[in-house]
XYZ file of C-alpha atoms in Angstrom:
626
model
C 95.725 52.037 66.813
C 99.598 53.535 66.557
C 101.515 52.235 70.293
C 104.949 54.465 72.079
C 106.977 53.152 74.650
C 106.127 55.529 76.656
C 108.948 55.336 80.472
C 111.645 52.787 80.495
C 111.852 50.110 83.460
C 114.798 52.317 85.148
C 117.295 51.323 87.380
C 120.501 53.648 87.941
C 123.579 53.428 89.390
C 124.385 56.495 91.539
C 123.970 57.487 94.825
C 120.780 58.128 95.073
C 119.755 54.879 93.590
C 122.462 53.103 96.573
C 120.985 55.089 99.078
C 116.825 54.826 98.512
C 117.152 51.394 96.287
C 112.945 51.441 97.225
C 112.502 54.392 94.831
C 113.109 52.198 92.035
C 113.109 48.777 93.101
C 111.776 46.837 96.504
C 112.960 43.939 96.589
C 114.157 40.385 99.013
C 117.542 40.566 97.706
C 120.043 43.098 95.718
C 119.848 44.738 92.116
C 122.812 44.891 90.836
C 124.174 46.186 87.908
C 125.790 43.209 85.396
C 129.227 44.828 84.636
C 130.097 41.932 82.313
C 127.230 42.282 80.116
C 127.431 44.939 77.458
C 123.328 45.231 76.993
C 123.037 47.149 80.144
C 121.443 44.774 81.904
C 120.920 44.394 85.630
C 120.813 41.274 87.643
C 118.007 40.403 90.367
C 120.968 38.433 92.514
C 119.117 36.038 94.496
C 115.729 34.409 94.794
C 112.920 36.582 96.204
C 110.435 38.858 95.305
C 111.117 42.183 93.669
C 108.459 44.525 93.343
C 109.196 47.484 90.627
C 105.540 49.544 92.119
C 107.540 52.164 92.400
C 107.952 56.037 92.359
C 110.094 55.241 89.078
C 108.772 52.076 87.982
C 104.904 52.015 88.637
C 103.137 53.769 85.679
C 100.817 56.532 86.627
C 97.472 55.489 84.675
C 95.136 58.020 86.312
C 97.244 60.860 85.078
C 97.882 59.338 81.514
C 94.046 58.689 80.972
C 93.257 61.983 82.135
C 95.852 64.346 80.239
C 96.662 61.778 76.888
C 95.139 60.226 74.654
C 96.031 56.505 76.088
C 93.585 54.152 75.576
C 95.631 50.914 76.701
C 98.735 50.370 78.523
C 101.536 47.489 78.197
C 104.664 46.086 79.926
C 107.544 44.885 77.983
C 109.834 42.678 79.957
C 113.409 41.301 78.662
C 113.978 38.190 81.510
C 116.564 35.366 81.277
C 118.003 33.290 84.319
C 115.900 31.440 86.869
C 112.248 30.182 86.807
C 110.683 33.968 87.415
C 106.487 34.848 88.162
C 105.499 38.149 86.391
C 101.953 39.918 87.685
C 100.204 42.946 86.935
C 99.950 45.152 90.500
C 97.916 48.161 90.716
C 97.204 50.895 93.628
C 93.853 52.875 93.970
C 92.702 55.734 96.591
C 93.095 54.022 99.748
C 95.984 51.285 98.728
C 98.847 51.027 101.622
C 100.711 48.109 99.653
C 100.729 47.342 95.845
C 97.290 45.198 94.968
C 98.422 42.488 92.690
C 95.841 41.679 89.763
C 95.810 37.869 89.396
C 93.822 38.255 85.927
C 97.735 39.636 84.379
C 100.475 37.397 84.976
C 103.342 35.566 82.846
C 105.259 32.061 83.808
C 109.035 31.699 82.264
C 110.641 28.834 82.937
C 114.546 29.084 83.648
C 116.699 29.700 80.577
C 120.073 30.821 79.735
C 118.654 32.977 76.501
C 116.468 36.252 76.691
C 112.743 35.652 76.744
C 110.441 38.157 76.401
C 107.213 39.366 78.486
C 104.559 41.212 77.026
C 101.430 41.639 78.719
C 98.130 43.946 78.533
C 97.695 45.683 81.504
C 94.210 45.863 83.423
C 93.305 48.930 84.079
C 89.813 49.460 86.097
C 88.721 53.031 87.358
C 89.942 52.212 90.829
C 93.760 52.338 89.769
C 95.971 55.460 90.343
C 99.148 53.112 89.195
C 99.660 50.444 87.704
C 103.129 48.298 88.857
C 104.670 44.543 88.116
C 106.467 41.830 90.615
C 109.230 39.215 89.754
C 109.280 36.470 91.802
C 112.489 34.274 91.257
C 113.466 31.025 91.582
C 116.978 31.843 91.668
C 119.295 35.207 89.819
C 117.538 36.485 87.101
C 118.895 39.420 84.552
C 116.533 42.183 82.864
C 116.930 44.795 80.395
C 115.130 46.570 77.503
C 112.009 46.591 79.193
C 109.468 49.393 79.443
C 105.749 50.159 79.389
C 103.874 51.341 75.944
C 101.076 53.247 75.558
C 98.053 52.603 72.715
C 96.690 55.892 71.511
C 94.072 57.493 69.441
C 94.891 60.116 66.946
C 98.587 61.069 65.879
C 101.512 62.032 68.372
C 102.502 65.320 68.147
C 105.382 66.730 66.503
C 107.769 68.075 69.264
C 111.101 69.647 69.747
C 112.488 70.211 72.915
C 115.048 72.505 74.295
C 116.700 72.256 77.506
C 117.521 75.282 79.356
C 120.033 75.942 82.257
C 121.374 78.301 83.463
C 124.530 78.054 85.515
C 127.018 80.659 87.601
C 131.061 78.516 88.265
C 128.882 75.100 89.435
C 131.278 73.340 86.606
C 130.895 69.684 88.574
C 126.483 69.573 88.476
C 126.297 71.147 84.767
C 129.196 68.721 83.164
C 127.939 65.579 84.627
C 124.478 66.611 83.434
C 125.779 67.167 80.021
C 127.363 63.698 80.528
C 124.188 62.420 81.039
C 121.837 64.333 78.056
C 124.727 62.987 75.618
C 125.400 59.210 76.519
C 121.717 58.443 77.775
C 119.402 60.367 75.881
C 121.249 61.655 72.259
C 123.436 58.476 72.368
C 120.024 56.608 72.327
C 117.414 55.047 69.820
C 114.593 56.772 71.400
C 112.327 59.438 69.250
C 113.574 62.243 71.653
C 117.473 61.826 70.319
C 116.490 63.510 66.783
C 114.482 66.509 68.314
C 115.794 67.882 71.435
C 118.497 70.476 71.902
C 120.379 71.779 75.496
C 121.142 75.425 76.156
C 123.568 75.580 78.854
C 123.797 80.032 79.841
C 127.032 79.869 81.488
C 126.457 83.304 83.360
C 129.927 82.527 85.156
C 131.884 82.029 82.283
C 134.403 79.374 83.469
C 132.892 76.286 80.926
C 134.636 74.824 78.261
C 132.778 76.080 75.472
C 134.663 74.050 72.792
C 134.864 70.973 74.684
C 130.912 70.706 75.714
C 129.195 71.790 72.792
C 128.133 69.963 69.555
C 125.286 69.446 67.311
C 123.048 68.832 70.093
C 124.666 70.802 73.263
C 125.064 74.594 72.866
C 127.417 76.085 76.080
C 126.647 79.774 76.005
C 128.870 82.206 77.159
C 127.080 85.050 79.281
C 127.200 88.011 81.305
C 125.924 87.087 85.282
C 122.376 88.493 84.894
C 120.888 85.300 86.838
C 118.823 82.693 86.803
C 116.203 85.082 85.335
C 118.299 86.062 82.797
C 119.877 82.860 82.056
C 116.628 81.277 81.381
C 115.642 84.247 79.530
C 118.589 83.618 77.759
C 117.376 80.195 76.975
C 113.868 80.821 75.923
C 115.332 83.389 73.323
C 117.918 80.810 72.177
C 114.636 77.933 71.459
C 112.536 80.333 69.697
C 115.428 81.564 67.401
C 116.722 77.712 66.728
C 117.028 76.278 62.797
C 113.779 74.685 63.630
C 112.380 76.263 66.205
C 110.844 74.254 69.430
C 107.801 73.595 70.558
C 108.512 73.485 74.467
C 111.189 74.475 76.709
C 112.461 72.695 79.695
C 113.683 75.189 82.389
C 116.131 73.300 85.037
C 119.019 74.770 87.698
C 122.361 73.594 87.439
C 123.218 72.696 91.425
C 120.736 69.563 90.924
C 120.998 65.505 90.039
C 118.449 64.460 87.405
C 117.117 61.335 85.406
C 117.260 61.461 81.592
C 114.624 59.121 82.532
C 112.748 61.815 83.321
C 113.151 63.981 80.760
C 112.675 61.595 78.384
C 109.119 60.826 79.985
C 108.627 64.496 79.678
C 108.740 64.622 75.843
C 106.821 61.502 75.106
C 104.167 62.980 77.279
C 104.052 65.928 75.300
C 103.697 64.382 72.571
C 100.256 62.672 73.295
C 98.940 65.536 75.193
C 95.180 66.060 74.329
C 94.437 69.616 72.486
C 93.050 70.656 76.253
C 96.340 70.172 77.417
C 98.405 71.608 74.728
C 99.503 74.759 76.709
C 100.241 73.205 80.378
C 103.252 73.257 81.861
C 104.724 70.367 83.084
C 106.444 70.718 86.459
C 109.009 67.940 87.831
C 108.780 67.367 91.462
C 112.251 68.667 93.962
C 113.357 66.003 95.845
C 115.771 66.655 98.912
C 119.345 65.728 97.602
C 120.468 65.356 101.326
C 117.514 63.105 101.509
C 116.807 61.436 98.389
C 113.633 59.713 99.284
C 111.596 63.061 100.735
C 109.627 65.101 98.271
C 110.252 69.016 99.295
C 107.600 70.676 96.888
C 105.712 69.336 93.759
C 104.122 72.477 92.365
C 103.936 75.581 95.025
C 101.331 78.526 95.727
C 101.577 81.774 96.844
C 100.069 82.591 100.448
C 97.604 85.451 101.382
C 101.484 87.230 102.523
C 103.324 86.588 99.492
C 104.913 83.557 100.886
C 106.079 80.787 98.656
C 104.780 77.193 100.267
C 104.514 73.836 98.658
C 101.455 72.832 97.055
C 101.637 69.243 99.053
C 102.405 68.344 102.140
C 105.877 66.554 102.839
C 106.021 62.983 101.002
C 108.284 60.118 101.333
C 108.602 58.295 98.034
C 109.900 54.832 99.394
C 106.467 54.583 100.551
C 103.487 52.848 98.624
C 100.725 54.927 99.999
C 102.759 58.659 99.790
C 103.194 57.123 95.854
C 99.317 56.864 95.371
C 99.095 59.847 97.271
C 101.738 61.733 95.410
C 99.385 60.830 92.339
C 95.701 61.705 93.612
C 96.147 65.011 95.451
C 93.504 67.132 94.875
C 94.874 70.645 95.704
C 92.703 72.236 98.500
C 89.985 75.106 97.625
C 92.253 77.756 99.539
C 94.754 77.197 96.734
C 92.720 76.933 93.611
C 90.878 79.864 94.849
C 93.675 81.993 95.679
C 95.032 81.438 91.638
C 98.519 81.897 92.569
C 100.141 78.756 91.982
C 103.307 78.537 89.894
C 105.695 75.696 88.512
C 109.577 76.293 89.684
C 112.494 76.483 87.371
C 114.500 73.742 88.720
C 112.187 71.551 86.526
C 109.551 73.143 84.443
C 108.622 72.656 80.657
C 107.109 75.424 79.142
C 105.071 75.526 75.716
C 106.675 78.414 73.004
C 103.317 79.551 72.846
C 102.497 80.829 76.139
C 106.073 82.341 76.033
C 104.950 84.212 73.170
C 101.303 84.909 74.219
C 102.748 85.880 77.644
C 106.077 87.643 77.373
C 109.456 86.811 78.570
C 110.318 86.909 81.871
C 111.241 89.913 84.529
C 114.468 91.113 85.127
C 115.101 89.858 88.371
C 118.004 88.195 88.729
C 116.910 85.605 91.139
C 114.266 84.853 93.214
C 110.149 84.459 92.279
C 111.203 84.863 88.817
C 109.527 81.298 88.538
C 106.642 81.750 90.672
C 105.643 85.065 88.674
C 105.742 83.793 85.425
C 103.458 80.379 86.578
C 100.907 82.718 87.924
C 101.166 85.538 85.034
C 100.488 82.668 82.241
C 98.007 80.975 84.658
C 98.399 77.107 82.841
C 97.164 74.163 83.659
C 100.429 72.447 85.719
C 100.877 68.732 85.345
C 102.883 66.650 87.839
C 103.640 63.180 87.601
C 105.458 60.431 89.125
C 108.818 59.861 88.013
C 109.270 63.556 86.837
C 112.070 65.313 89.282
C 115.337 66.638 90.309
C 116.989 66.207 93.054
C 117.923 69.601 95.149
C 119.316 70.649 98.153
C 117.141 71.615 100.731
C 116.683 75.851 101.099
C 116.788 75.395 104.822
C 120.407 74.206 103.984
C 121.660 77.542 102.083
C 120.028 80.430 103.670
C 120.916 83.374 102.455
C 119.427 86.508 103.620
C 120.522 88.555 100.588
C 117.896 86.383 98.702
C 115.312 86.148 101.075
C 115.754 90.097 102.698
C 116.938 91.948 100.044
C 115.775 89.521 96.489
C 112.110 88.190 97.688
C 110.998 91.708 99.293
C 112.087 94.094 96.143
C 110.531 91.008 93.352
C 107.450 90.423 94.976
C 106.424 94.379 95.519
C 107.830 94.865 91.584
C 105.519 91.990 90.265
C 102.546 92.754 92.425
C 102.972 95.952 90.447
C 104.098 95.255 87.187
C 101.649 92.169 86.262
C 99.626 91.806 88.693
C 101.212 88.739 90.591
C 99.488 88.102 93.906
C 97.030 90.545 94.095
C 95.218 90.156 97.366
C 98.636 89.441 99.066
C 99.217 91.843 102.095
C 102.769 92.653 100.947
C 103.542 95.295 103.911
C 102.227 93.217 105.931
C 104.985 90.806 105.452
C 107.557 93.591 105.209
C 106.305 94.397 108.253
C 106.804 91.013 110.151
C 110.101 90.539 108.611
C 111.828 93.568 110.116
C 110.267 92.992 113.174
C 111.714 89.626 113.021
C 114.977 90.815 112.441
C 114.897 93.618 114.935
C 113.686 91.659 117.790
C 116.795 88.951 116.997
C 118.872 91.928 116.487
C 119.355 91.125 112.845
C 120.134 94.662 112.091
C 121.827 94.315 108.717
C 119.346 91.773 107.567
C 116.134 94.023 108.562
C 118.317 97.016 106.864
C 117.850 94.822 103.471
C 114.498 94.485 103.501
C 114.445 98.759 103.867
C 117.343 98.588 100.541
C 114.611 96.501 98.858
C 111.666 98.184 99.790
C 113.576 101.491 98.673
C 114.959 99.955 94.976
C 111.269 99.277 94.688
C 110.296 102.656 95.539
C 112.814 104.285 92.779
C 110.112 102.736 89.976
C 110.434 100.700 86.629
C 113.344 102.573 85.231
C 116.045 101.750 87.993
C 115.355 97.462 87.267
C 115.456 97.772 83.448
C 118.793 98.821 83.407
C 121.569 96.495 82.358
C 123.446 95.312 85.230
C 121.093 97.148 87.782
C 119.920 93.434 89.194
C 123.381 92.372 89.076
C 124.858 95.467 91.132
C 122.082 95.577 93.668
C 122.349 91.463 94.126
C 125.899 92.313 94.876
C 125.466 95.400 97.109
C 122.939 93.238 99.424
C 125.380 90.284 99.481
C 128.178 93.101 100.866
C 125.304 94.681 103.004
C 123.787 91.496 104.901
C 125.590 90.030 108.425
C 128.942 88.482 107.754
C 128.816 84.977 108.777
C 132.336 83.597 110.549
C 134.107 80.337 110.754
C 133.344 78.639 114.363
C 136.598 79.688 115.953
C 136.150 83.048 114.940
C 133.130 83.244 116.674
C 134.224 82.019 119.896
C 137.024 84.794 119.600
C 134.482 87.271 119.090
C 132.505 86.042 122.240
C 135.667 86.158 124.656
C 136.463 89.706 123.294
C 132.842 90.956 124.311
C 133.406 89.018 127.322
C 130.390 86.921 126.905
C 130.297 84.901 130.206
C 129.974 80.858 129.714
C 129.996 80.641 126.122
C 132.021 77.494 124.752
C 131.414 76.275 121.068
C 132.521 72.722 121.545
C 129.712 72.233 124.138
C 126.648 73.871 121.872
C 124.968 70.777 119.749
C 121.946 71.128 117.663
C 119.737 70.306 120.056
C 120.566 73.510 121.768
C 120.615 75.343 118.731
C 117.175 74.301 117.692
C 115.912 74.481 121.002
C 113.454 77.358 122.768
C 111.988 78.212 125.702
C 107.866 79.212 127.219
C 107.532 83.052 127.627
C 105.077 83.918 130.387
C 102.363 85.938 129.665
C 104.335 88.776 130.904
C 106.854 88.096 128.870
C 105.716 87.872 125.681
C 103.039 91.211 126.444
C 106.600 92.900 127.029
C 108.346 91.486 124.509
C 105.618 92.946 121.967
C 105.471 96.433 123.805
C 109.353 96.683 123.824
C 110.209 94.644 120.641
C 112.558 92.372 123.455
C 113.799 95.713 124.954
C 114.507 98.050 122.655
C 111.770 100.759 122.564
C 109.012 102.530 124.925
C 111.221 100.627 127.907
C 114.611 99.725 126.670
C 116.823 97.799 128.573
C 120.235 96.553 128.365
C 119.487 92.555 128.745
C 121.566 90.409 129.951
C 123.695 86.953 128.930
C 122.952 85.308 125.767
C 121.349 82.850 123.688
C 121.939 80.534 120.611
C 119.778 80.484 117.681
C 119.070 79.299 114.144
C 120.488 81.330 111.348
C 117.398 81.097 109.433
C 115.291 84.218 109.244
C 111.842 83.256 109.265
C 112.602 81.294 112.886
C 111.453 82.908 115.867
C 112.634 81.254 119.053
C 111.085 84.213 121.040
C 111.682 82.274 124.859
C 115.094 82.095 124.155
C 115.613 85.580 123.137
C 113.689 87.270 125.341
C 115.690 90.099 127.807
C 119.110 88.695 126.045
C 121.832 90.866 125.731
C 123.770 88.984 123.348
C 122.205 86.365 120.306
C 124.873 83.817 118.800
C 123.224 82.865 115.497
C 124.615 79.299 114.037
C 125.015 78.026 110.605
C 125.595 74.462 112.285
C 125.183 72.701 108.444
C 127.995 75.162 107.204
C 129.626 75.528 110.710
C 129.624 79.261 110.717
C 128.233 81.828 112.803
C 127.732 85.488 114.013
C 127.599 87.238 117.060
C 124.572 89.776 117.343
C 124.704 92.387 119.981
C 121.577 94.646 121.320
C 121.636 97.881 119.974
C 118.826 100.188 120.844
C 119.810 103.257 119.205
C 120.380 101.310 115.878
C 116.981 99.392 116.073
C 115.282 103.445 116.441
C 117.360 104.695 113.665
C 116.197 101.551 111.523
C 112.616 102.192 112.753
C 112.717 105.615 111.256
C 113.927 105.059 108.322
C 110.925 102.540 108.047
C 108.444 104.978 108.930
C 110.102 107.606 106.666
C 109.882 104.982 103.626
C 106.418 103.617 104.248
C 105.551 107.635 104.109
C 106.535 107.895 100.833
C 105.178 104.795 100.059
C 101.575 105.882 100.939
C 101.903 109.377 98.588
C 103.392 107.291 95.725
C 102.123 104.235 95.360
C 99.806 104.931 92.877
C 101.681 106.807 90.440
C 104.279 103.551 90.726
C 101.484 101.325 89.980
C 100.807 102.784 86.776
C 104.548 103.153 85.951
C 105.120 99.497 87.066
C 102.207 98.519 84.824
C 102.910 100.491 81.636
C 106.347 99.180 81.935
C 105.178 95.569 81.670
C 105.513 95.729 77.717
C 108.688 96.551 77.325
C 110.461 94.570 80.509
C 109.018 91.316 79.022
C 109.445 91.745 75.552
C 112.437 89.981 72.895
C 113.381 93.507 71.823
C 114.059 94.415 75.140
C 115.606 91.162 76.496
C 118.174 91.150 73.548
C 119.125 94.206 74.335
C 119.663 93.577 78.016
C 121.804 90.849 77.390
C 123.593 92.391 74.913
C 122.631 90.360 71.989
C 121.762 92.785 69.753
């Protein structure tokens, strides 16, 4: 039966790779990389034990048996140096540490030429993954070396296209460019000859001339997105000389492995037929925070909340790797049906583009989460298959997450379906209240701007530049965030008694206080003062910037709420205003009103819209490629 190398043995040099060496490599002594050798070789520097079970390095055998058609499994080791031990180590269900399989082992003396390692890995129905050791008498180099896969059948035919979509990030996109050209169509690997990159530059400040080539296609765009960019993207793969087969989605502000993209192809290509229309999702991993897994997959929750699929991970550690690999996602979420596959890694089949549609014009925000739910694939997750990206908590942004999340997610429940037991008002609902009760005026007025852009029907997002303009309009529209001296001006010139920025840490920040039972029956009869029995409050308190915090003992009877950025050190200062909080209340009432006599008819305009929004004819057209 045919064989493919199927992942490299990697090691990397970047800092990441400095900073969680255990993701790829745990070990008594250093891995360095051999900057005198010109076959890319690395050096295990001293004697000790280095053991590659790894998130990069251990090979995920449960997963390969189940979606491929692998029948055996091999390491290929390139060794030359000291005396050096070589065995087979494996992890099932309940492993904590790698299980080494004494039946798979290899004994090279020391020698200054290359000697090469080839063993058949074991493989019992216990093992999630499947790792090696080196023990060494002394410094011993590797390269070339890999695991291979034996197969039944024929490997499929695939082409791959990369997709991203990027708006002035010029530092992430070139270095990733850098990296698809020297590592994976500067290489001898199958994957050279058959993939192609789409870079949508929706900001328009690349190099065209400079970055593109045979293989690397820099786009030129209007700013319609990350939705449109991608859209962009999936157009550009279908029209292609030879067209592809699949379609890897990925954002531009993130770090990746061509390791991991390579993995990605050769894994398509020995898909079974069962499998054929999956998507295969690459894990985020927290780029302040390069061991901790953020989200691997997500689902949608009963409110139209995005959440992760799994529960935090940290990938330095043996048992979250087995883990990582096992999960079994809980009834709640299979039942539910909502789960979706994020664009800042996803590979998508041309087929379930075409059986599905394109896309909705969005702009940004649950673009990815309604697609993965409209199609409704089979999502495949591996080890080894990632990006890393900074954490959300990190770039809040209440234009996205007032104004972006609240219009998408009532415009997809409508248009296709998406989430269709989610309690959508309900949500609305708590997140003006939120805002109101922290005095977030501006931020609860763009959930009403969304709500109301929702409310105008089908016709008002399908025209060119709508998205754009209204993306805009709520970035004008939300609360202006100021440098830290500005905000302590602002607090002398309300005369805010006792406030000092150099003495608020983020232990303070963070912090909150009990309520009484008193307190918090009057905080939710008054909404903290400002209706039925409205007060004026008194001093003031610090909070988190993020939206979806409620630090409801601190707030309570407060005159004055400093809200702090502390990651971006910038901050606003919020000041009780009854009379705006009732003329935001009406409105609400006013628009949930119409809401209630309309829906309806905007259901079936939402729906018989659906066609057109997600069609090529329409797309080209938006995007002015017609």
């Amino acid at each position: 039966m045919p064989t493919m190398k199927f992942a490299n043995i990697l090691l990397e040099r970047n800092p990441r790779s400095l900073s969680y060496p255990s993701l790829y490599c745990k070990a008594d002594g250093p891995v360095i990389e051999d900057e005198a050798a010109t076959d890319g070789s690395w050096l295990l520097y001293t004697k000790g034990e280095y053991d590659f079970s790894t998130y990069f390095n251990s090979l995920s055998v449960q997963k390969l048996r189940k979606y491929t058609n692998a029948t055996k499994f091999f390491l290929h080791l390139e060794l030359k140096g000291a005396a050096a031990h070589v065995i087979e180590t494996k992890g099932g269900v309940f492993s904590a540490h790698p299980e080494p399989v004494e039946s798979v082992t290899a004994d090279l003396p020391a020698s200054d030429d290359w000697q090469s390692v080839d063993l058949e890995l074991e493989v019992d129905e216990d093992a999630v993954i499947v790792g090696f050791t080196i023990t060494t008498d002394g410094q011993v180099a590797i390269r070339n070396s890999c695991y291979s896969l034996e197969y039944t059948g024929e490997a499929r035919p695939i082409e791959l296209a990369l997709a991203t979509a990027t708006f002035k990030k010029e530092s992430f996109i070139e270095r990733n460019i850098g990296l698809v050209k020297s590592q994976i169509l500067a290489s001898d690997e199958d994957i050279a000859n058959h993939f192609h990159m789409y870079v949508i530059d929706n900001g328009r400040t690349l190099d065209v001339d400079k970055l593109s080539d045979e293989h690397v296609t820099v786009r030129p765009n209007q700013n319609v997105g990350g939705a449109g960019g991608f859209t962009r993207g999936m157009i550009e793969a279908m029209g292609q000389e030879v067209p592809a087969t699949n379609i890897l989605l990925m954002d531009d502000d993130v770090a990746v492995s061509p390791e991991s993209i390579k993995r990605t192809y050769n894994l398509l290509r020995l898909l079974k037929p069962e499998y054929h229309d999956a998507m295969i999702s690459g894990a985020m991993l927290n780029y302040e925070i390069g061991e901790d897994q953020w989200e691997d997959t997500g689902w949608m929750t009963d409110r139209g909340a995005c959440r992760p699929a799994k529960p935090p991970l940290r990938l330095t550690q043996f048992e979250d790797i087995v883990y990582n690999e096992c999960f079994r996602m809980p009834k709640d979420i299979l039942k539910r049906k909502q789960r979706y596959a994020a664009w800042w890694y996803c590979c998508i089949p041309i087929s379930v583009i075409k059986e599905n549609g394109l896309p909705l014009p969005y702009f940004v925000r649950l673009d990815d989460a309604e697609y993965g739910v409209r199609c409704g694939k089979e999502f495949i997750t591996m080890n080894g298959l990632c990006i890393w990206h900074m954490a959300f908590h990190l770039r809040y942004n209440a234009a996205v997450e007032r104004y972006q999340t609240t219009r998408n997610g009532f415009i997809a429940h409508c248009t296709t379906g998406f989430d269709p037991d989610a309690d959508l008002l309900a949500e609305l609902h708590n997140n003006i209240r939120l805002e109101l009760k922290k005095f977030g005026y501006e931020n609860a007025e763009l959930c009403l701007d969304a709500f109301e852009d929702f409310l105008k029907g089908p016709k008002f997002i399908a025209q060119p530049g709508a998205a754009e303009k209204a993306f805009m309009d709520a970035n004008k529209h939300k609360e202006k965030l100021v440098s830290f001296p500005e905000v302590q001006q602002r607090a002398e010139e309300l005369g805010i008694d006792g406030f000092d920025l150099s003495q608020i840490d983020r232990q303070l920040v963070d912090g909150d206080k009990p309520r009484t039972r008193l307190e918090r029956l009057e905080d939710y009869v008054t909404n903290n003062g400002q209706r039925f029995f409205k007060y004026e409050g008194e001093g003031y308190a610090v909070i988190p910037v993020l939206g979806w915090l409620y630090p409801a003992g601190a707030i309570h009877n407060k005159k004055y709420l400093i809200v702090i950025d502390w990651y971006n050190k910038k901050g606003a200062v919020r000041v009780k205003d009854p009379e705006r909080y009732s003329a935001i209340v009406k409105r609400y009432e006013r628009d949930l009103k119409y809401y209630k006599k309309n829906i309806e008819r905007l259901r079936r305009e939402y729906s018989a819209a659906r066609a057109e929004l997600t069609s090529v004819k329409y797309w080209k057209h938006y995007l002015n490629m017609d």
